[in-house]
Short mmCIF file of C-alpha atoms in Angstrom, two decimals:
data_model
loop_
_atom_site.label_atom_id
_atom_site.label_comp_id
_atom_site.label_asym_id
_atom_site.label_seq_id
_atom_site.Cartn_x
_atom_site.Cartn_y
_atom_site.Cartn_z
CA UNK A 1 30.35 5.52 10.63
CA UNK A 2 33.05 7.89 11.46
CA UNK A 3 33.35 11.30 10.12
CA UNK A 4 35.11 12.09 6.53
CA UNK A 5 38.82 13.67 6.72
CA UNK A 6 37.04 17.71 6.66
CA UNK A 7 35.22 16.43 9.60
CA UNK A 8 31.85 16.16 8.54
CA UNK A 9 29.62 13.31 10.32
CA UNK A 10 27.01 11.07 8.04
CA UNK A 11 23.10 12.35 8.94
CA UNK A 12 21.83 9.62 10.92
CA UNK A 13 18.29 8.35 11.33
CA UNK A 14 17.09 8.96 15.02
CA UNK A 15 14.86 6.33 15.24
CA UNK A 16 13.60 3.76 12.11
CA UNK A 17 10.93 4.60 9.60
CA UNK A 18 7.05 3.36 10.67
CA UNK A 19 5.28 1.36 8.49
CA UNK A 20 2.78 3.07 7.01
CA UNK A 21 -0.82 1.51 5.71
CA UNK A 22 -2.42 3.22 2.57
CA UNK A 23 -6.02 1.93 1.94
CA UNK A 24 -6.99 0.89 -1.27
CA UNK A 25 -9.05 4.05 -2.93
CA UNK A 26 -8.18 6.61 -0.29
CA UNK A 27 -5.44 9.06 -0.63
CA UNK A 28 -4.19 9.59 2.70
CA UNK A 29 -0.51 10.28 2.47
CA UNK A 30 2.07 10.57 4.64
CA UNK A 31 4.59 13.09 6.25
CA UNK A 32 7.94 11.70 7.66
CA UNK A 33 8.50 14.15 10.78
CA UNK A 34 11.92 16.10 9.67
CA UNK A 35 13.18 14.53 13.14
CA UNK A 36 13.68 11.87 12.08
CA UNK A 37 16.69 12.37 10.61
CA UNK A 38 19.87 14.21 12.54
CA UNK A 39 22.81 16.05 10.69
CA UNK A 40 25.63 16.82 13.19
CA UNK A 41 26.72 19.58 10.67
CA UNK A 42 23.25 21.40 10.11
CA UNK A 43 24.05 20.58 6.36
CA UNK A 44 21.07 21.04 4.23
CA UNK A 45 19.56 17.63 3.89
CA UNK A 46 18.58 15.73 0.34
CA UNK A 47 16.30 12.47 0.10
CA UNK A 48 15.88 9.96 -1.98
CA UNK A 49 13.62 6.76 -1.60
CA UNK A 50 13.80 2.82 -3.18
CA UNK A 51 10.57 1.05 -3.89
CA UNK A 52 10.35 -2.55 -3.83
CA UNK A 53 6.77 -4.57 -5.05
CA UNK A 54 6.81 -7.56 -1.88
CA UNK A 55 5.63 -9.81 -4.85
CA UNK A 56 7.74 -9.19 -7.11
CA UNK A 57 5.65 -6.83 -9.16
CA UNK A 58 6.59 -3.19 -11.18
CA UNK A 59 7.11 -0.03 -9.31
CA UNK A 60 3.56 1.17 -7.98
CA UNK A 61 3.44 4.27 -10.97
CA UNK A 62 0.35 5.36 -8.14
CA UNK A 63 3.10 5.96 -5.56
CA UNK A 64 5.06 9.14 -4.99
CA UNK A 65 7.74 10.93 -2.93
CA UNK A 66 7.90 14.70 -2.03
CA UNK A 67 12.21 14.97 -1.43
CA UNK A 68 10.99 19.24 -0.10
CA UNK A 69 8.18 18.09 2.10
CA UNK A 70 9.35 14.48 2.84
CA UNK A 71 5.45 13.37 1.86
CA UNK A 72 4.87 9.89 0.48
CA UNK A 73 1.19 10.01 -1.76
CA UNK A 74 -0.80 8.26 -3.83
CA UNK A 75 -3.79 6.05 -4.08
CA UNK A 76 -3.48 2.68 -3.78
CA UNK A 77 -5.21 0.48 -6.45
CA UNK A 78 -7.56 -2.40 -5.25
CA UNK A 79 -5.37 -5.55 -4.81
CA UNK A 80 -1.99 -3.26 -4.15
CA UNK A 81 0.56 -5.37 -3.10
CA UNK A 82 2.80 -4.38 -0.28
CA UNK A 83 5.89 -2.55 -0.73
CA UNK A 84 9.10 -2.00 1.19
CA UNK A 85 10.51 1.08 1.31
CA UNK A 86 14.21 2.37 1.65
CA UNK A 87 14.44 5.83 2.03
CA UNK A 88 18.56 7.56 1.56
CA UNK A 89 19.32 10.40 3.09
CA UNK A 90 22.99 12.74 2.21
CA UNK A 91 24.29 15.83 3.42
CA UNK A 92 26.40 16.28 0.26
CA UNK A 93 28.96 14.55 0.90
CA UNK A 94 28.12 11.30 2.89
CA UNK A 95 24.92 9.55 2.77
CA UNK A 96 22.67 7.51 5.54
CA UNK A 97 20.03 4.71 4.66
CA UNK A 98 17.47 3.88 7.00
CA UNK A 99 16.33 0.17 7.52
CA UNK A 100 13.35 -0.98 5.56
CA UNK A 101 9.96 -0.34 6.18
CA UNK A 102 6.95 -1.40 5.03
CA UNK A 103 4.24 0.00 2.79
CA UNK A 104 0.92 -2.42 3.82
CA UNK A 105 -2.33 -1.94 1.52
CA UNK A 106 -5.41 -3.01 2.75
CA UNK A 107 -8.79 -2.87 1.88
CA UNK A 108 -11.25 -0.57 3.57
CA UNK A 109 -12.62 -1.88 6.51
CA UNK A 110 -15.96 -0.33 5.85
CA UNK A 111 -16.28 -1.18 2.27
CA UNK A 112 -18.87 -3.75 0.94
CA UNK A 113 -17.86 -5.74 -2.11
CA UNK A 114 -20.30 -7.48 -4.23
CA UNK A 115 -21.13 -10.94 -4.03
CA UNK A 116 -19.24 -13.12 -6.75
CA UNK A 117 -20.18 -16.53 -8.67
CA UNK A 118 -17.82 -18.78 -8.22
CA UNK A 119 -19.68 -21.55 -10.17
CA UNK A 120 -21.22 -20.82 -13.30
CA UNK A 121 -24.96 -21.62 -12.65
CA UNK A 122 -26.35 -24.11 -15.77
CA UNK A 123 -28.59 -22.30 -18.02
CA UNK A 124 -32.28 -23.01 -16.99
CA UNK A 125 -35.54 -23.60 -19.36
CA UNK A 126 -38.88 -23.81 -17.84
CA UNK A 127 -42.18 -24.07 -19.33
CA UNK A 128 -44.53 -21.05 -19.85
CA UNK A 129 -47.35 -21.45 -17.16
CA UNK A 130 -45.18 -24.66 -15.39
CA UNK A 131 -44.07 -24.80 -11.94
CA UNK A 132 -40.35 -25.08 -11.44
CA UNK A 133 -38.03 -24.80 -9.55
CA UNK A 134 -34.14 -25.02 -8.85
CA UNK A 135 -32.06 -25.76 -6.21
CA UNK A 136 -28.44 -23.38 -6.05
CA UNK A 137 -25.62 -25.04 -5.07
CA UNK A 138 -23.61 -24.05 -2.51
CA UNK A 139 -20.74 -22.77 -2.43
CA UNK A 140 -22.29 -20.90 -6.44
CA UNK A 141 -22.12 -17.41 -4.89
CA UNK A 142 -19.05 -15.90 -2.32
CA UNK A 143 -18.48 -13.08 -0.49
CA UNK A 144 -14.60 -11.34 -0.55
CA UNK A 145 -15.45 -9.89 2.72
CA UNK A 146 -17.26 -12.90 4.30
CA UNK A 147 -20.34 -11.61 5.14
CA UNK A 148 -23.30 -14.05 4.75
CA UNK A 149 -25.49 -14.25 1.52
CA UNK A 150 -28.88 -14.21 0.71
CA UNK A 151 -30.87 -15.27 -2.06
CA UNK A 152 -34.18 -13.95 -4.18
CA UNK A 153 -35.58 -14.76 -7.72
CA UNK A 154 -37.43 -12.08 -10.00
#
């Protein structure tokens, strides 16, 4: 883009934005480097960012955007989607958007989620004193993360 009339250049980004990955319950943040950006000028440098759900979804409320420190915080609810990101940049008198990047939630790696019943198990009635017993079927119980189950009775 070529310079306005007074001669002042657009700020450019030097390279495009990362993705970034936020895991669900941790509040990591993140700091865009300040060199990322490039003013010919020197002109002090404003930002301002676009947020869009990948699913279609509301603006994460969780999710914000330091324009002094150029941090992006929050903590990502279980079953975030992912969002992408356009972040503007101006000098004052022309303006620069960088190409969108993505904002990837993920679960944590080391977490363990509980077992859930994916089939309602039929209500059982047994005689006081009586043997019984009761087969589960499979496929009653999953695991989100995929680890392997294993049964006991009380």
């Amino acid at each position: 883009m070529a310079g306005d009339a007074g001669g002042n250049s657009p700020p450019r980004f030097v390279q495009p934005l990362p993705d970034i990955t936020f895991v669900e319950g941790v509040t990591p943040g993140f700091t865009f480097p300040a060199s990322l950006v490039d003013d010919q000028e020197g002109g002090t440098l404003t930002y301002s960012w676009a947020v869009v759900a990948l699913d279609g979804g509301a603006f994460p409320q969780w999710l914000s955007f330091s324009r002094t420190s150029l941090r992006l915080d929050g903590t990502a609810p279980v079953n975030s989607p992912d969002y992408q990101i356009t972040v503007t940049v101006s000098d004052g008198q022309l303006s620069a958007t960088s190409t969108p990047f993505t904002l990837i939630t993920s679960s944590p790696a080391a977490s363990n989620r509980s077992p859930v019943v994916a089939v309602a198990l039929p209500e059982q009635t047994w005689a006081e004193g009586a043997a019984g017993a009761y087969t589960i079927a499979g496929g009653s119980f999953t695991d989100p993360d995929g680890d392997p189950l294993s049964y006991g009775a009380r």
